[in-house]
Amino acid sequence: MPSKKALVRRPSPRLAEGLVTHIERAEVDVDLAVEQWEAYGEALRAHGWETIEVDPADDCPDSVFVEDTVVMYKNVALIARPGAASRRDETAGIEEAVAALGCSVNWVWEPGTLEGGDVLKVGDTVFVGRGGRTNAAGVQQLRAAFEPLGARVVSVPVSKVLHLKSAVTALPDGTVVGHIPKMDAPSLFGRFLPVPEESGAHVVLLGGDKLLMAASAPKTAELYADLGYEPVVVDISEFEKLEGCVTCLSVRLRELYA
């Protein structure tokens, strides 16, 4: 029986100080961000997900982007080692949360760096972005952790966006969706559908044909609806100012052993 648990983490009061790499800094409204974060959690719960709050990390401005701190494969949690040194204190809370859920816990060790936003799972294929936040040693350690469990790890160059999942995610049928101007190597993905808006490339699979996605991609939402999917739209404008997207605000645990 697949599990439907999602780890989330309340925005830090210092959210507005979060890192930006590939975009210009814009002023973040922290109160609005908290409202948007609460609505995001509501959308998950409305579609059958149990949200589990990781202890807040108020001194870490980027800690709301909980996906970057861990990568899940089956019931194994690989605790990340963020490429941004300022984010390394975020991992302690996530380690406690996944251990409490009974996950087997592994770690990325120095000199490896790996952030969860660089990892896209499509069935047993695990795409890992080799970019500004994830280095070659991190890719090797991910391979060592997950290949013995049956994963096929495919390394993908990332230079135009922060993380691999800033450029691509995948639909329920395994088709990878992406915004081509933000991609380094579309040909690595096999079945691929280009989308018209950058944030349209970010979907969270809620179950069935429902796709959680950002309000900032209305044309892509129309495209998905036309393909028989049901977009569930949330406004995450304040997180987008920090290069965040719908995937980075939660860690979905789909294969916990009961």
Tab-separated table of C-alpha atoms in Angstrom:
chain	number	residue	atom	x	y	z
A	1	MET	CA	0.000	0.000	0.000
A	2	PRO	CA	1.617	3.324	-0.980
A	3	SER	CA	1.939	5.901	1.790
A	4	LYS	CA	0.810	9.518	1.453
A	5	LYS	CA	2.843	11.462	3.973
A	6	ALA	CA	4.441	14.814	3.220
A	7	LEU	CA	7.087	16.515	5.321
A	8	VAL	CA	6.724	20.301	5.436
A	9	ARG	CA	8.528	23.019	7.384
A	10	ARG	CA	7.163	26.358	8.515
A	11	PRO	CA	8.844	29.394	6.898
A	12	SER	CA	11.585	31.032	8.936
A	13	PRO	CA	10.960	34.640	10.068
A	14	ARG	CA	14.200	35.316	8.138
A	15	LEU	CA	12.759	33.935	4.877
A	16	ALA	CA	13.356	37.236	3.052
A	17	GLU	CA	17.116	36.698	3.510
A	18	GLY	CA	16.984	33.436	1.518
A	19	LEU	CA	19.529	32.774	-1.213
A	20	VAL	CA	18.995	33.759	-4.847
A	21	THR	CA	21.378	32.517	-7.542
A	22	HIS	CA	19.916	32.765	-11.046
A	23	ILE	CA	17.363	35.569	-10.615
A	24	GLU	CA	17.368	39.131	-9.320
A	25	ARG	CA	16.392	39.620	-5.695
A	26	ALA	CA	12.858	40.892	-5.097
A	27	GLU	CA	11.300	41.866	-1.797
A	28	VAL	CA	9.584	38.951	-0.053
A	29	ASP	CA	6.413	39.508	1.985
A	30	VAL	CA	6.954	37.053	4.844
A	31	ASP	CA	3.374	37.279	6.170
A	32	LEU	CA	1.987	36.499	2.735
A	33	ALA	CA	4.517	33.676	2.393
A	34	VAL	CA	3.201	32.098	5.593
A	35	GLU	CA	-0.367	32.311	4.252
A	36	GLN	CA	0.750	30.737	0.969
A	37	TRP	CA	2.593	27.991	2.848
A	38	GLU	CA	-0.543	27.228	4.869
A	39	ALA	CA	-2.634	27.058	1.685
A	40	TYR	CA	-0.068	24.712	0.141
A	41	GLY	CA	-0.426	22.363	3.130
A	42	GLU	CA	-4.210	22.584	2.858
A	43	ALA	CA	-4.020	21.563	-0.815
A	44	LEU	CA	-1.981	18.484	0.108
A	45	ARG	CA	-4.359	17.506	2.904
A	46	ALA	CA	-7.421	18.066	0.698
A	47	HIS	CA	-6.031	15.374	-1.626
A	48	GLY	CA	-5.422	12.753	1.021
A	49	TRP	CA	-1.904	13.602	2.151
A	50	GLU	CA	-0.939	13.663	5.801
A	51	THR	CA	1.378	16.626	6.402
A	52	ILE	CA	4.069	16.191	9.034
A	53	GLU	CA	5.778	19.353	10.275
A	54	VAL	CA	9.528	19.106	10.641
A	55	ASP	CA	10.769	21.199	13.567
A	56	PRO	CA	11.230	24.783	12.366
A	57	ALA	CA	14.758	26.072	11.717
A	58	ASP	CA	14.152	29.761	12.301
A	59	ASP	CA	17.821	30.727	11.927
A	60	CYS	CA	17.932	29.176	8.433
A	61	PRO	CA	16.231	31.524	5.933
A	62	ASP	CA	15.816	28.795	3.268
A	63	SER	CA	14.554	26.072	5.608
A	64	VAL	CA	10.996	26.126	4.216
A	65	PHE	CA	12.480	24.452	1.103
A	66	VAL	CA	12.503	21.161	2.964
A	67	GLU	CA	12.903	19.019	-0.168
A	68	ASP	CA	16.561	20.014	-0.457
A	69	THR	CA	17.543	18.364	2.830
A	70	VAL	CA	16.783	14.721	2.011
A	71	VAL	CA	16.246	12.335	-0.897
A	72	MET	CA	13.903	9.381	-0.462
A	73	TYR	CA	14.043	6.120	-2.392
A	74	LYS	CA	11.652	3.408	-1.180
A	75	ASN	CA	12.030	3.667	2.604
A	76	VAL	CA	15.651	4.825	2.555
A	77	ALA	CA	16.390	8.459	3.400
A	78	LEU	CA	19.630	9.949	2.120
A	79	ILE	CA	20.319	13.041	4.244
A	80	ALA	CA	21.634	15.695	1.893
A	81	ARG	CA	24.725	17.839	2.324
A	82	PRO	CA	23.676	21.172	0.816
A	83	GLY	CA	26.050	22.818	-1.639
A	84	ALA	CA	25.166	26.116	0.035
A	85	ALA	CA	27.044	25.949	3.337
A	86	SER	CA	24.504	28.292	4.969
A	87	ARG	CA	21.887	25.546	4.582
A	88	ARG	CA	23.731	22.703	6.314
A	89	ASP	CA	22.099	23.300	9.700
A	90	GLU	CA	18.739	22.482	8.094
A	91	THR	CA	19.438	18.744	7.946
A	92	ALA	CA	19.333	17.880	11.678
A	93	GLY	CA	15.559	18.378	11.963
A	94	ILE	CA	14.821	16.367	8.848
A	95	GLU	CA	17.013	13.521	10.054
A	96	GLU	CA	14.923	13.308	13.249
A	97	ALA	CA	11.680	13.387	11.254
A	98	VAL	CA	12.561	10.573	8.837
A	99	ALA	CA	14.068	8.438	11.594
A	100	ALA	CA	10.838	8.827	13.590
A	101	LEU	CA	8.919	7.506	10.566
A	102	GLY	CA	11.042	4.357	10.529
A	103	CYS	CA	13.134	5.194	7.480
A	104	SER	CA	16.574	3.726	7.069
A	105	VAL	CA	18.923	6.733	7.206
A	106	ASN	CA	22.092	7.327	5.145
A	107	TRP	CA	24.165	10.493	4.750
A	108	VAL	CA	26.064	12.348	2.055
A	109	TRP	CA	29.572	12.956	3.402
A	110	GLU	CA	32.257	15.510	2.602
A	111	PRO	CA	33.485	16.188	-0.083
A	112	GLY	CA	30.077	15.314	-1.552
A	113	THR	CA	27.370	17.941	-1.883
A	114	LEU	CA	23.809	17.082	-2.848
A	115	GLU	CA	20.503	18.945	-2.565
A	116	GLY	CA	17.186	17.159	-2.922
A	117	GLY	CA	15.926	19.654	-5.489
A	118	ASP	CA	18.448	18.124	-7.878
A	119	VAL	CA	16.837	14.671	-7.737
A	120	LEU	CA	13.867	13.638	-9.907
A	121	LYS	CA	12.503	10.114	-9.563
A	122	VAL	CA	10.554	8.601	-12.463
A	123	GLY	CA	9.715	5.027	-11.529
A	124	ASP	CA	13.056	3.374	-10.725
A	125	THR	CA	15.028	5.927	-12.706
A	126	VAL	CA	16.625	8.582	-10.519
A	127	PHE	CA	17.766	11.648	-12.445
A	128	VAL	CA	20.295	13.710	-10.514
A	129	GLY	CA	21.281	17.227	-11.557
A	130	ARG	CA	24.987	17.951	-11.484
A	131	GLY	CA	25.026	21.716	-11.005
A	132	GLY	CA	25.765	24.542	-8.638
A	133	ARG	CA	24.546	22.733	-5.514
A	134	THR	CA	25.281	19.053	-6.265
A	135	ASN	CA	28.800	17.934	-7.143
A	136	ALA	CA	30.221	14.793	-8.745
A	137	ALA	CA	31.039	13.225	-5.366
A	138	GLY	CA	27.431	13.798	-4.290
A	139	VAL	CA	26.208	12.036	-7.437
A	140	GLN	CA	28.533	9.102	-6.720
A	141	GLN	CA	27.242	8.806	-3.150
A	142	LEU	CA	23.615	8.903	-4.313
A	143	ARG	CA	24.424	6.108	-6.758
A	144	ALA	CA	26.097	4.067	-4.025
A	145	ALA	CA	23.069	4.494	-1.728
A	146	PHE	CA	20.282	3.748	-4.220
A	147	GLU	CA	21.605	1.492	-6.996
A	148	PRO	CA	21.746	-1.549	-4.667
A	149	LEU	CA	18.011	-0.962	-4.042
A	150	GLY	CA	17.217	-1.199	-7.766
A	151	ALA	CA	17.533	2.431	-8.850
A	152	ARG	CA	19.007	3.451	-12.187
A	153	VAL	CA	20.829	6.724	-11.602
A	154	VAL	CA	21.162	9.139	-14.543
A	155	SER	CA	23.334	12.219	-14.073
A	156	VAL	CA	22.157	15.385	-15.866
A	157	PRO	CA	24.091	18.658	-16.318
A	158	VAL	CA	22.348	21.713	-14.807
A	159	SER	CA	23.708	25.213	-15.411
A	160	LYS	CA	20.749	27.498	-16.215
A	161	VAL	CA	18.679	27.026	-13.061
A	162	LEU	CA	19.278	26.373	-9.367
A	163	HIS	CA	18.253	22.700	-9.279
A	164	LEU	CA	17.283	20.000	-11.760
A	165	LYS	CA	13.664	20.243	-10.576
A	166	SER	CA	13.741	23.981	-11.270
A	167	ALA	CA	13.838	22.833	-14.920
A	168	VAL	CA	11.964	19.507	-15.104
A	169	THR	CA	9.536	17.259	-13.245
A	170	ALA	CA	7.394	14.361	-14.482
A	171	LEU	CA	3.732	13.547	-15.082
A	172	PRO	CA	2.059	10.441	-13.604
A	173	ASP	CA	2.724	8.449	-16.787
A	174	GLY	CA	6.447	9.152	-16.542
A	175	THR	CA	6.584	11.826	-19.239
A	176	VAL	CA	9.164	14.420	-18.213
A	177	VAL	CA	7.961	18.022	-18.543
A	178	GLY	CA	10.284	20.995	-18.840
A	179	HIS	CA	10.746	24.520	-20.104
A	180	ILE	CA	13.394	24.161	-22.799
A	181	PRO	CA	15.160	27.542	-22.306
A	182	LYS	CA	16.000	26.409	-18.747
A	183	MET	CA	17.287	22.940	-19.729
A	184	ASP	CA	20.824	21.848	-20.551
A	185	ALA	CA	20.103	18.435	-22.049
A	186	PRO	CA	16.459	17.665	-22.952
A	187	SER	CA	17.582	14.594	-24.916
A	188	LEU	CA	18.532	12.722	-21.724
A	189	PHE	CA	14.904	12.289	-20.719
A	190	GLY	CA	13.380	9.976	-23.320
A	191	ARG	CA	9.658	10.766	-23.244
A	192	PHE	CA	9.599	14.553	-22.941
A	193	LEU	CA	6.934	17.275	-23.233
A	194	PRO	CA	8.000	20.934	-23.508
A	195	VAL	CA	5.834	23.410	-21.587
A	196	PRO	CA	5.326	27.123	-22.336
A	197	GLU	CA	6.138	28.588	-18.900
A	198	GLU	CA	9.066	28.033	-16.577
A	199	SER	CA	6.919	27.339	-13.505
A	200	GLY	CA	4.724	25.023	-15.570
A	201	ALA	CA	7.601	22.554	-15.483
A	202	HIS	CA	7.022	22.036	-11.746
A	203	VAL	CA	4.332	19.568	-10.726
A	204	VAL	CA	3.716	17.529	-7.594
A	205	LEU	CA	1.762	14.320	-8.208
A	206	LEU	CA	-1.125	14.335	-5.741
A	207	GLY	CA	-2.505	10.958	-6.827
A	208	GLY	CA	-4.730	9.906	-9.714
A	209	ASP	CA	-4.679	12.564	-12.415
A	210	LYS	CA	-4.237	15.539	-10.052
A	211	LEU	CA	-1.208	17.788	-10.436
A	212	LEU	CA	-0.290	20.407	-7.840
A	213	MET	CA	1.198	23.393	-9.645
A	214	ALA	CA	1.831	27.115	-9.343
A	215	ALA	CA	-0.713	29.782	-10.251
A	216	SER	CA	2.023	31.511	-12.288
A	217	ALA	CA	1.688	28.999	-15.173
A	218	PRO	CA	-1.880	29.344	-16.510
A	219	LYS	CA	-1.017	28.312	-20.092
A	220	THR	CA	0.659	25.135	-18.878
A	221	ALA	CA	-2.306	24.382	-16.620
A	222	GLU	CA	-4.495	24.552	-19.741
A	223	LEU	CA	-2.124	22.208	-21.559
A	224	TYR	CA	-2.265	19.666	-18.727
A	225	ALA	CA	-6.046	19.896	-18.497
A	226	ASP	CA	-6.236	19.313	-22.238
A	227	LEU	CA	-4.138	16.147	-21.758
A	228	GLY	CA	-6.663	14.827	-19.224
A	229	TYR	CA	-4.986	15.910	-16.003
A	230	GLU	CA	-6.562	17.996	-13.265
A	231	PRO	CA	-4.391	20.949	-12.219
A	232	VAL	CA	-4.651	21.912	-8.533
A	233	VAL	CA	-3.342	25.467	-8.484
A	234	VAL	CA	-1.639	27.225	-5.560
A	235	ASP	CA	-0.164	30.723	-5.410
A	236	ILE	CA	3.470	30.532	-4.256
A	237	SER	CA	4.610	33.946	-5.536
A	238	GLU	CA	6.722	34.748	-2.444
A	239	PHE	CA	8.641	31.469	-2.722
A	240	GLU	CA	9.165	31.942	-6.454
A	241	LYS	CA	11.066	35.138	-5.578
A	242	LEU	CA	13.587	32.815	-3.896
A	243	GLU	CA	13.718	30.317	-6.792
A	244	GLY	CA	11.312	28.042	-4.957
A	245	CYS	CA	8.627	25.941	-6.616
A	246	VAL	CA	5.845	23.541	-5.608
A	247	THR	CA	8.190	20.569	-5.325
A	248	CYS	CA	10.627	22.177	-2.861
A	249	LEU	CA	8.024	22.981	-0.197
A	250	SER	CA	7.496	19.325	0.783
A	251	VAL	CA	9.096	15.890	0.800
A	252	ARG	CA	6.601	13.302	-0.374
A	253	LEU	CA	6.984	9.871	1.237
A	254	ARG	CA	5.234	7.428	-1.068
A	255	GLU	CA	6.865	4.104	-0.224
A	256	LEU	CA	7.190	3.833	3.544
A	257	TYR	CA	6.935	0.279	4.796
A	258	ALA	CA	3.944	-0.060	7.088
